[in-house]
PDB file of C-alpha atoms in Angstrom:
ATOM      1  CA  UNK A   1     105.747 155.336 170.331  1.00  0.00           C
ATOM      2  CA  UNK A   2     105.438 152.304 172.207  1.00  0.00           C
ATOM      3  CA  UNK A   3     103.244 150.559 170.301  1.00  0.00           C
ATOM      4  CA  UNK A   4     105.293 151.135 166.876  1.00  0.00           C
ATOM      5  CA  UNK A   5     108.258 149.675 169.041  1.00  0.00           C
ATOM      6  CA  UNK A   6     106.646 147.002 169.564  1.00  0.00           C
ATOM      7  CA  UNK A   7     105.379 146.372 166.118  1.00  0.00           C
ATOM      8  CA  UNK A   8     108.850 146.883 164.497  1.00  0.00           C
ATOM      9  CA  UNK A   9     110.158 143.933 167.101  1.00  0.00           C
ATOM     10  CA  UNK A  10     107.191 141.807 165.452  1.00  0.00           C
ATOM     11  CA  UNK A  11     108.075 142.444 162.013  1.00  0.00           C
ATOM     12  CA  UNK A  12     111.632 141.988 162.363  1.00  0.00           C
ATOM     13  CA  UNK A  13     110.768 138.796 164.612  1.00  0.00           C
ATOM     14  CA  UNK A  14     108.725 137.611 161.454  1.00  0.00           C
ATOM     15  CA  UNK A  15     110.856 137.979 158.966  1.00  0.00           C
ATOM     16  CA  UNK A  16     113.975 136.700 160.331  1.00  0.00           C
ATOM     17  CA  UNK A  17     112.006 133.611 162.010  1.00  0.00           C
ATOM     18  CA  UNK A  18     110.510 132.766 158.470  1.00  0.00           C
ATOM     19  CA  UNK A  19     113.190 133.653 156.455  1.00  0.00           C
ATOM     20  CA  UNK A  20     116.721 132.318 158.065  1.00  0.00           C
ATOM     21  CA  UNK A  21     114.675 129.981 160.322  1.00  0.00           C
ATOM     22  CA  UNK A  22     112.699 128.418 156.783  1.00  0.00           C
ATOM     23  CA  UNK A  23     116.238 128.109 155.241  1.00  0.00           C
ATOM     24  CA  UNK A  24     118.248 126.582 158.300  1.00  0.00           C
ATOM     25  CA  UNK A  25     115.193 124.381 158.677  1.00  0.00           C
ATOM     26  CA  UNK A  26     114.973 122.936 155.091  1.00  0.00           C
ATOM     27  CA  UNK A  27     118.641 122.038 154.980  1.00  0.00           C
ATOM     28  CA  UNK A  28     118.614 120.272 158.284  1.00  0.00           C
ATOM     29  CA  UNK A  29     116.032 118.309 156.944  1.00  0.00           C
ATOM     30  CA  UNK A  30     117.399 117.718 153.456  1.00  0.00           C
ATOM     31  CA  UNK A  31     120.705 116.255 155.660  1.00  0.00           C
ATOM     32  CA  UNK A  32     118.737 113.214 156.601  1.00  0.00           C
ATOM     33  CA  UNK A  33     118.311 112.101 152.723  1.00  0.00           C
ATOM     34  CA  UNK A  34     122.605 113.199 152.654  1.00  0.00           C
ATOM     35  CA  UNK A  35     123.143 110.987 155.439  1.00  0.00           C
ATOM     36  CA  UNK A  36     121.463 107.739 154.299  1.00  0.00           C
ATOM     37  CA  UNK A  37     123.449 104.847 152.630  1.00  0.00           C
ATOM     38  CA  UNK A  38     122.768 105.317 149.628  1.00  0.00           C
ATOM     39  CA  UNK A  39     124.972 105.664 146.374  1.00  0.00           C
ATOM     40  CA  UNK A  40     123.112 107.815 144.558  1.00  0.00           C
ATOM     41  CA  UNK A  41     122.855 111.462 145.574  1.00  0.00           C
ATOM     42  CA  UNK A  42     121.839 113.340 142.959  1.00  0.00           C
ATOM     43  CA  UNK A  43     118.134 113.583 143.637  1.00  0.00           C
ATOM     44  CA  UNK A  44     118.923 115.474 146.927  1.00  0.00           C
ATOM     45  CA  UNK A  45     121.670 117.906 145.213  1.00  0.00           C
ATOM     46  CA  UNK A  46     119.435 118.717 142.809  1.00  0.00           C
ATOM     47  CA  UNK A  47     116.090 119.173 145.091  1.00  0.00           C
ATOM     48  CA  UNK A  48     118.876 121.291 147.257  1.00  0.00           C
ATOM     49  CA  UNK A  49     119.194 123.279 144.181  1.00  0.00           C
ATOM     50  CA  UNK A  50     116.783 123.949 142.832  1.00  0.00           C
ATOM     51  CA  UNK A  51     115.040 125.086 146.385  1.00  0.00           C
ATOM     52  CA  UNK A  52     118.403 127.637 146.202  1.00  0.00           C
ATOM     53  CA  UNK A  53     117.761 128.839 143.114  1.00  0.00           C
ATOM     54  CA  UNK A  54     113.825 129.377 142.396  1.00  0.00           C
ATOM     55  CA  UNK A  55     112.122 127.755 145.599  1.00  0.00           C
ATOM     56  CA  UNK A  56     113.728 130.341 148.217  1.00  0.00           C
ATOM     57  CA  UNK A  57     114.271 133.429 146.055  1.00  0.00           C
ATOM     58  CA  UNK A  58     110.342 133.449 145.191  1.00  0.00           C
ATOM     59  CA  UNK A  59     109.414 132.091 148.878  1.00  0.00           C
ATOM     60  CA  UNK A  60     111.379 134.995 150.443  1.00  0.00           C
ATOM     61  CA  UNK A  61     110.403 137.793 147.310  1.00  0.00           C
ATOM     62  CA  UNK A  62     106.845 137.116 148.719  1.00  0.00           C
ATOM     63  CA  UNK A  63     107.363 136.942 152.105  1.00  0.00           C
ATOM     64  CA  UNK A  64     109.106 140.068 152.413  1.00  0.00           C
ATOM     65  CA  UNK A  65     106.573 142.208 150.346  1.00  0.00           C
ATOM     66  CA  UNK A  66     103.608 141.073 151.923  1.00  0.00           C
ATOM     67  CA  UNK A  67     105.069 141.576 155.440  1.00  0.00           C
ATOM     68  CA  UNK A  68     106.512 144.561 154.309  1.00  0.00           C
ATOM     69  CA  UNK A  69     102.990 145.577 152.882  1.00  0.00           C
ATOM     70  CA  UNK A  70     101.242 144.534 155.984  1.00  0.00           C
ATOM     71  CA  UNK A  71     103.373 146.479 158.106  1.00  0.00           C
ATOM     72  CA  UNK A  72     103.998 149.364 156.458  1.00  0.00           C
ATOM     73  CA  UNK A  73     107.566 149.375 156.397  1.00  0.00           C
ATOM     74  CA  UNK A  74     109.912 152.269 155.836  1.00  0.00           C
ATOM     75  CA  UNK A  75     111.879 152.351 152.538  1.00  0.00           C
ATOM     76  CA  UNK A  76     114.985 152.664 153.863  1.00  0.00           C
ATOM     77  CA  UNK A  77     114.172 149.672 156.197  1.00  0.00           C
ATOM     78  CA  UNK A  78     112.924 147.530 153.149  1.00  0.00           C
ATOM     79  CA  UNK A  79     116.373 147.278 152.309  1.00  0.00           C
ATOM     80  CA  UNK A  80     117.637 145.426 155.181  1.00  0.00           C
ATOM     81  CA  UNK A  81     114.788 142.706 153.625  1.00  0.00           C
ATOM     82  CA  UNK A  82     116.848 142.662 150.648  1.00  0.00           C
ATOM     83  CA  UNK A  83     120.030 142.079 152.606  1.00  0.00           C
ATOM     84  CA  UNK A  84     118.494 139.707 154.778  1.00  0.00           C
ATOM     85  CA  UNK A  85     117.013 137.698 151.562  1.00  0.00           C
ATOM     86  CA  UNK A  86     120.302 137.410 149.974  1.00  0.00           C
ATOM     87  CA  UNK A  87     122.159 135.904 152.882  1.00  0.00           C
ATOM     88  CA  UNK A  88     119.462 133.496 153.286  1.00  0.00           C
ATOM     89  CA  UNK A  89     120.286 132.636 149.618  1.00  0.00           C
ATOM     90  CA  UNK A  90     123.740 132.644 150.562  1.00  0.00           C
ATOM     91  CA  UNK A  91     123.198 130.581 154.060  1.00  0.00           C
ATOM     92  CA  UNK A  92     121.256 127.617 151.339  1.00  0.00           C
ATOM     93  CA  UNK A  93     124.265 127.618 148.837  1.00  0.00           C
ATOM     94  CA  UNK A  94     126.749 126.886 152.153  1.00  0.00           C
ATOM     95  CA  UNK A  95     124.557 124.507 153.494  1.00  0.00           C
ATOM     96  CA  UNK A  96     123.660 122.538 150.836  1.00  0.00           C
ATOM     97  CA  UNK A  97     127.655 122.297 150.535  1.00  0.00           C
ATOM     98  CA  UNK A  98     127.891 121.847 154.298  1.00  0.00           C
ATOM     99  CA  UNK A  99     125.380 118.819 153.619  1.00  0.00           C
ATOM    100  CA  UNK A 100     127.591 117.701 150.168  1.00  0.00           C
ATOM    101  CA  UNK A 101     130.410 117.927 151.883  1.00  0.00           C
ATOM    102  CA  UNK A 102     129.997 116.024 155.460  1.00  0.00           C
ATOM    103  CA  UNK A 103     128.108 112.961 153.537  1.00  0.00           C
ATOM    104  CA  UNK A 104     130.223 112.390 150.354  1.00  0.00           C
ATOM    105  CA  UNK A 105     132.921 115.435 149.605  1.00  0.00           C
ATOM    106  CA  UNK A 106     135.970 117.056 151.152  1.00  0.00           C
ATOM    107  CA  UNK A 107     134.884 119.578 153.097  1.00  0.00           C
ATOM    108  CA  UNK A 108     138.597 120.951 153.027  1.00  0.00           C
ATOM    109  CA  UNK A 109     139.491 120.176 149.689  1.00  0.00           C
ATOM    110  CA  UNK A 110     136.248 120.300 147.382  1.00  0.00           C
ATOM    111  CA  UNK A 111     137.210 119.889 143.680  1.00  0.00           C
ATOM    112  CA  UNK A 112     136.962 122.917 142.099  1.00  0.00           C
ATOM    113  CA  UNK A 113     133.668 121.607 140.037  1.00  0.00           C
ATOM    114  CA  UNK A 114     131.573 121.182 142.968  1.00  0.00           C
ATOM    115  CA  UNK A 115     132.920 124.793 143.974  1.00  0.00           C
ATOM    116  CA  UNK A 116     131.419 125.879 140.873  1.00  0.00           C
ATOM    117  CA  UNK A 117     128.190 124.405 141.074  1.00  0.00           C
ATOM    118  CA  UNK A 118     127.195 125.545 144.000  1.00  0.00           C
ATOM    119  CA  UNK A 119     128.513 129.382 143.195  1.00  0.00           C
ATOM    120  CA  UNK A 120     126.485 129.509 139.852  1.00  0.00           C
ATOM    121  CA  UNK A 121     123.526 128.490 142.323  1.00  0.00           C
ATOM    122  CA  UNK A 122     124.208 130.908 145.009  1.00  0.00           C
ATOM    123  CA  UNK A 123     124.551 133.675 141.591  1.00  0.00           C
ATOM    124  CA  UNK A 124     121.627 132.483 140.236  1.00  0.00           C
ATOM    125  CA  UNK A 125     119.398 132.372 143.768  1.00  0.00           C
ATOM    126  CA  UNK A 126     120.901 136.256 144.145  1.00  0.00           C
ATOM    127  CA  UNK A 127     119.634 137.230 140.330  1.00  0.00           C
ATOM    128  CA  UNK A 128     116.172 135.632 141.263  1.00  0.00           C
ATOM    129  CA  UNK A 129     115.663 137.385 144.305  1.00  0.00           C
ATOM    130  CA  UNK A 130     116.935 140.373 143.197  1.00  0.00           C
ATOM    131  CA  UNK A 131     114.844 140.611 140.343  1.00  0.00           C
ATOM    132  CA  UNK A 132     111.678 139.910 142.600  1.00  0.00           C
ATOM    133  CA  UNK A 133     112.892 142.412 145.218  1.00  0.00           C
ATOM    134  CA  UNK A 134     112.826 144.767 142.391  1.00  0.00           C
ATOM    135  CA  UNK A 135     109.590 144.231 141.295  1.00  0.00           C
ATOM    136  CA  UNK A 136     108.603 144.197 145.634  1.00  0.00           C
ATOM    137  CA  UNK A 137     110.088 147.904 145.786  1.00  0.00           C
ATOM    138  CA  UNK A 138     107.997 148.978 142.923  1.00  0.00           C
ATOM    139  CA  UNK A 139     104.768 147.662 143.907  1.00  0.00           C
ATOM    140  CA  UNK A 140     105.123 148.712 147.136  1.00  0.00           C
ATOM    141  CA  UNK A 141     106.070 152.271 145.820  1.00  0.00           C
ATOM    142  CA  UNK A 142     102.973 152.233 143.835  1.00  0.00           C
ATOM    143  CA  UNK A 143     100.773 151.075 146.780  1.00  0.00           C
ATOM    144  CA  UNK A 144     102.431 154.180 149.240  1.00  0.00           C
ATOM    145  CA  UNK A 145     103.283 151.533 151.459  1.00  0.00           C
ATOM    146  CA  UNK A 146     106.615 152.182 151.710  1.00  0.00           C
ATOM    147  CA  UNK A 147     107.407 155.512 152.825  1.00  0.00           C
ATOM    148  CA  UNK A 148     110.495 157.776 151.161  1.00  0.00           C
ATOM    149  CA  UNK A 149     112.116 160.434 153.112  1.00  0.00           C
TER     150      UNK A 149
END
């Protein structure tokens, strides 16, 4: 009992470490190329997005199965992975505004484009992962890794 205590505290450990940590991490870096003087800033919005939309959805889709895999993980517990994957999605869509908005936007009053943007990213990052979660559930099924009650 103890030891599958303390294995669950690893696993969780893991995945939150390298999934929100990976996330907060990348965007604190990606603010150094927001704060720079420079005029042009669509390189790093775009690099920002497209890590939100395909980069992070398949990095966290494989993380989560293969810890999951390794593990052994409980169904039922598998789906805290998929709510923990889609707030990291959501936590890189609020960044990268967080980084937008304290080097060239209004973080109080964005213009309702920008708003948009960076919603169709956060709804495409949540189709992506989804989709890959799906296909994670499935395989796992197939493997008996993940137990059903």
């Amino acid at each position: 009992m103890e030891n599958r205590i303390i294995t669950s505290i690893k696993y969780w450990l893991l995945v939150i470490l390298f999934s929100v940590g990976v996330t907060y991490l990348f965007h604190l870096a990606m603010s150094l190329f927001w704060n720079k003087q420079n005029n042009d800033y669509t390189g790093v919005a775009s690099v920002e997005g497209f890590v939100t939309v395909f980069v992070l959805p398949i990095y966290l889709t494989i993380l989560n199965y293969y810890c999951a895999k390794k593990f052994n993980v409980n169904y039922i517990l598998y789906f805290i992975n998929i709510i923990i994957v889609l707030y990291c999605v959501y936590l890189s869509s609020y960044l990268g505004f967080e980084n937008w908005a304290t080097s060239i936007g209004d973080k109080l009053n964005p213009d309702n484009e920008t708003l948009e943007v960076f919603g169709f990213q956060r709804t495409l990052g949540y189709l992506f992962s989804m989709i890959g979660l799906i296909v994670g559930i499935v395989k796992l099924k197939k493997l008996n890794k993940i137990r059903s009650y």
